């Protein structure tokens, strides 16, 4: 993993946006793996600003989101589909039919391998964006998940539901289950960028650097991938020496 340290979360999000822009400019038909959560949101807003200024072309870009809740409609204000629409897709010239999130429409609950097959059929993910949960989850791969998992249905950890409850009226409204690309789906990407910001991520970032790959810290499996860049701000790096 290549670690790039920045002072502020704004610098991290600018660097993330620059990586995405460079990818799309170098390969206009890029396949992007996208994440939700507060960390990449500002980067998506940078892409919107750039689009307004420079009309960067997304007409051939295909996107696959990491995850989606089970039990709320895609049109619900808290679905990850809505999140992507209102933070990015609605404001750039990406084609709606080229944007994918895992869903249960027309598929067996158990077998979500169609999602990985579709990613493969599109040529594989060129650049995968990731955030990290306080418990080390990536996508919704919670501690304990297998390294060789493809897209699957998961029960959310209580800590994840608590953290994500800020977007809901009460914690009881937070879904208990989700669909997520698996660790292997993520590791299949050609390049991965993990953005880590804020003090709340300092403990998990330190553990990520110190621990060997294991299921107790799903993000640690990124160490087995040859092309991972970690963008981190000073708050998230505050428990490191030097
Ligand atoms: C969510 C998402 C993850 C995201 C993480 C951190 O639960 N499923 O993809 O990386 O939590 O979110 P945030 O960036 O808001 O801290």
Coordinates of C-alpha atoms and ligand atoms in Angstrom, one line a residue:
X1 CA 0.0 0.0 0.0
X2 CA 1.3 3.4 -0.9
X3 CA 0.4 5.9 1.8
X4 CA 0.0 9.6 0.9
X5 CA -0.4 11.9 3.8
X6 CA -2.3 15.2 3.7
X7 CA -3.0 17.9 6.3
X8 CA -6.8 18.2 5.9
X9 CA -9.7 16.2 4.8
X10 CA -10.3 18.7 2.0
X11 CA -6.9 17.9 0.6
X12 CA -7.6 14.2 0.7
X13 CA -10.9 14.7 -1.1
X14 CA -9.2 16.9 -3.7
X15 CA -6.6 14.2 -4.3
X16 CA -9.3 11.6 -4.6
X17 CA -11.2 13.7 -7.1
X18 CA -7.9 14.2 -9.1
X19 CA -7.3 10.5 -9.3
X20 CA -10.9 9.9 -10.6
X21 CA -10.5 12.7 -13.1
X22 CA -7.1 11.5 -14.3
X23 CA -8.6 8.0 -14.7
X24 CA -11.6 9.2 -16.8
X25 CA -9.5 11.5 -18.9
X26 CA -6.9 8.7 -19.6
X27 CA -9.6 6.2 -20.4
X28 CA -13.0 7.7 -21.3
X29 CA -14.8 4.3 -21.0
X30 CA -13.4 3.6 -17.5
X31 CA -15.1 1.3 -15.2
X32 CA -15.2 2.9 -11.7
X33 CA -16.0 1.3 -8.4
X34 CA -17.7 3.8 -6.2
X35 CA -18.3 4.1 -2.5
X36 CA -20.8 6.0 -0.4
X37 CA -20.3 7.6 3.0
X38 CA -19.1 11.0 4.1
X39 CA -15.5 10.5 3.0
X40 CA -15.9 10.4 -0.8
X41 CA -18.9 12.8 -0.9
X42 CA -16.7 16.0 -1.1
X43 CA -14.7 14.3 -3.9
X44 CA -17.9 13.7 -5.8
X45 CA -18.7 17.4 -5.4
X46 CA -15.3 18.3 -6.8
X47 CA -16.1 16.2 -9.9
X48 CA -19.4 18.1 -10.3
X49 CA -17.6 21.4 -10.0
X50 CA -15.1 20.2 -12.6
X51 CA -17.9 19.1 -14.9
X52 CA -19.5 22.5 -14.7
X53 CA -16.2 24.2 -15.6
X54 CA -14.7 21.7 -18.1
X55 CA -17.4 19.4 -19.2
X56 CA -15.3 16.3 -18.6
X57 CA -17.1 13.5 -20.5
X58 CA -18.6 10.7 -18.5
X59 CA -20.9 9.4 -21.4
X60 CA -18.9 6.2 -21.7
X61 CA -18.0 5.7 -18.0
X62 CA -19.6 2.7 -16.3
X63 CA -19.9 2.6 -12.5
X64 CA -20.4 -0.1 -9.9
X65 CA -21.2 0.8 -6.4
X66 CA -19.9 -1.2 -3.5
X67 CA -23.1 -1.8 -1.6
X68 CA -26.7 -1.1 -1.0
X69 CA -29.1 -1.5 1.9
X70 CA -31.7 -4.3 1.9
X71 CA -35.2 -3.4 2.8
X72 CA -35.4 0.2 1.6
X73 CA -36.6 1.2 -1.8
X74 CA -34.0 2.5 -4.3
X75 CA -36.1 5.7 -4.4
X76 CA -35.9 6.2 -0.6
X77 CA -33.9 9.2 0.5
X78 CA -31.6 6.9 2.4
X79 CA -30.8 4.4 -0.3
X80 CA -27.3 4.4 -1.7
X81 CA -28.8 4.9 -5.2
X82 CA -30.3 8.2 -4.0
X83 CA -27.0 9.1 -2.4
X84 CA -25.2 8.6 -5.7
X85 CA -27.8 10.4 -7.7
X86 CA -27.9 13.5 -5.5
X87 CA -24.2 13.7 -4.9
X88 CA -22.9 12.9 -8.4
X89 CA -24.9 11.2 -11.1
X90 CA -27.6 13.8 -11.5
X91 CA -25.0 16.5 -12.2
X92 CA -22.7 14.9 -14.8
X93 CA -23.4 13.4 -18.2
X94 CA -23.1 9.8 -17.0
X95 CA -25.9 7.5 -18.5
X96 CA -28.2 6.2 -15.8
X97 CA -28.1 2.8 -17.5
X98 CA -24.3 2.7 -17.0
X99 CA -24.6 3.1 -13.2
X100 CA -25.0 -0.1 -11.1
X101 CA -25.7 -0.9 -7.5
X102 CA -26.3 -4.4 -6.2
X103 CA -30.0 -5.2 -5.8
X104 CA -32.3 -8.1 -5.3
X105 CA -34.4 -7.5 -8.4
X106 CA -35.0 -10.7 -10.2
X107 CA -32.3 -12.6 -8.4
X108 CA -32.1 -15.3 -5.8
X109 CA -31.3 -13.8 -2.4
X110 CA -28.4 -16.1 -2.0
X111 CA -26.6 -15.9 -5.4
X112 CA -25.5 -12.4 -6.2
X113 CA -22.7 -13.5 -8.5
X114 CA -24.5 -11.7 -11.4
X115 CA -23.0 -8.5 -10.1
X116 CA -19.4 -9.8 -10.3
X117 CA -20.1 -11.3 -13.7
X118 CA -21.4 -8.0 -15.0
X119 CA -18.3 -6.2 -13.7
X120 CA -16.2 -8.8 -15.5
X121 CA -18.2 -8.5 -18.7
X122 CA -17.6 -4.7 -18.6
X123 CA -13.8 -5.4 -18.4
X124 CA -13.3 -5.2 -14.7
X125 CA -13.0 -2.2 -12.4
X126 CA -10.2 0.2 -13.4
X127 CA -10.3 2.3 -10.2
X128 CA -12.1 1.3 -7.0
X129 CA -12.8 4.0 -4.4
X130 CA -13.1 2.9 -0.8
X131 CA -13.7 4.4 2.6
X132 CA -13.3 2.5 5.8
X133 CA -15.6 1.8 8.7
X134 CA -14.5 2.4 12.3
X135 CA -14.4 -1.4 12.7
X136 CA -12.3 -1.8 9.5
X137 CA -15.1 -2.7 7.2
X138 CA -14.8 -2.0 3.4
X139 CA -18.0 -1.8 1.5
X140 CA -20.1 -3.7 4.1
X141 CA -17.6 -6.5 4.6
X142 CA -17.7 -6.6 8.4
X143 CA -15.0 -8.3 10.5
X144 CA -15.2 -12.0 10.1
X145 CA -16.0 -12.0 6.4
X146 CA -14.0 -14.2 4.1
X147 CA -11.2 -12.9 1.8
X148 CA -12.6 -14.9 -1.2
X149 CA -16.1 -13.5 -1.0
X150 CA -17.9 -12.1 -4.0
X151 CA -21.0 -9.9 -3.9
X152 CA -23.2 -11.2 -1.1
X153 CA -25.9 -10.3 1.5
X154 CA -24.7 -9.4 4.9
X155 CA -26.0 -8.6 8.4
X156 CA -24.7 -5.2 9.5
X157 CA -22.6 -4.9 12.6
X158 CA -24.3 -2.9 15.4
X159 CA -21.5 -0.4 15.4
X160 CA -22.0 0.1 11.6
X161 CA -25.7 0.7 12.2
X162 CA -25.0 3.2 15.0
X163 CA -22.5 5.1 12.8
X164 CA -24.9 5.2 9.9
X165 CA -27.9 6.2 12.0
X166 CA -27.0 9.8 11.6
X167 CA -28.6 9.6 8.2
X168 CA -31.9 8.1 9.6
X169 CA -34.6 9.4 12.0
X170 CA -33.8 6.8 14.6
X171 CA -31.5 3.8 14.8
X172 CA -34.5 1.5 14.4
X173 CA -34.9 2.8 10.9
X174 CA -31.4 1.7 9.9
X175 CA -31.6 -1.5 7.9
X176 CA -30.2 -4.6 9.5
X177 CA -29.0 -6.1 6.2
X178 CA -27.2 -5.0 3.1
X179 CA -25.7 -6.3 -0.2
X180 CA -22.1 -5.7 -0.7
X181 CA -19.3 -6.5 -3.1
X182 CA -17.1 -9.1 -1.4
X183 CA -13.5 -8.7 -0.5
X184 CA -12.5 -10.6 -3.6
X185 CA -14.7 -8.5 -5.8
X186 CA -12.8 -5.4 -4.4
X187 CA -9.4 -7.1 -4.8
X188 CA -10.3 -7.8 -8.4
X189 CA -10.0 -4.1 -9.2
X190 CA -7.0 -3.1 -11.2
X191 CA -6.3 -0.1 -8.8
X192 CA -7.8 0.8 -5.5
X193 CA -7.8 4.1 -3.6
X194 CA -8.7 4.1 0.1
X195 CA -9.5 7.5 1.6
X196 CA -9.3 7.9 5.4
X197 CA -10.2 11.1 7.2
X198 CA -11.1 12.4 10.6
X199 CA -10.1 11.5 14.2
X200 CA -12.7 8.8 14.4
X201 CA -10.6 6.7 12.0
X202 CA -7.3 7.2 13.8
X203 CA -7.4 3.9 15.7
X204 CA -8.4 1.8 12.7
X205 CA -5.8 3.4 10.5
X206 CA -3.1 2.6 13.0
X207 CA -4.3 -1.0 13.2
X208 CA -4.4 -1.2 9.4
X209 CA -0.7 -0.3 9.2
X210 CA 0.3 -2.6 12.0
X211 CA -1.7 -5.8 11.4
X212 CA -1.2 -8.7 9.0
X213 CA -4.1 -9.4 6.6
X214 CA -6.9 -11.2 8.5
X215 CA -10.6 -11.3 8.7
X216 CA -10.7 -9.4 12.0
X217 CA -9.8 -6.3 9.9
X218 CA -11.3 -6.6 6.4
X219 CA -9.4 -3.6 5.1
X220 CA -6.1 -5.4 5.9
X221 CA -6.7 -7.6 2.9
X222 CA -5.8 -4.6 0.7
X223 CA -2.2 -5.3 1.7
X224 CA -2.4 -8.4 -0.6
X225 CA -3.1 -6.2 -3.6
X226 CA -0.3 -4.7 -5.7
X227 CA -1.8 -1.4 -6.6
X228 CA -3.4 0.4 -3.6
X229 CA -3.1 4.1 -2.7
X230 CA -4.2 5.2 0.8
X231 CA -5.0 8.9 1.1
X232 CA -5.0 10.0 4.8
X233 CA -5.4 13.3 6.6
X234 CA -3.6 14.4 9.7
X235 CA -6.4 13.6 12.1
X236 CA -6.7 10.0 10.9
X237 CA -2.9 9.7 11.1
X238 CA -2.7 11.3 14.5
X239 CA -1.9 8.1 16.4
X240 CA 1.2 7.4 14.2
X241 CA 4.6 8.5 15.4
X242 CA 6.4 11.1 13.4
Ligands
LIG1 C1 -20.5 2.9 5.2 C2 -20.2 2.3 3.8 C3 -18.7 2.2 3.5 C4 -18.0 3.4 4.0 C5 -18.1 3.5 5.5 C6 -17.4 4.7 6.1 O1 -21.1 2.0 6.0 N1 -20.9 1.1 3.5 O2 -18.5 2.0 2.1 O3 -16.7 3.4 3.6 O4 -19.4 3.2 6.0 O5 -18.3 5.8 6.0 P1 -17.8 7.3 6.3 O6 -17.0 7.7 5.1 O7 -19.1 8.1 6.3 O8 -17.1 7.3 7.5

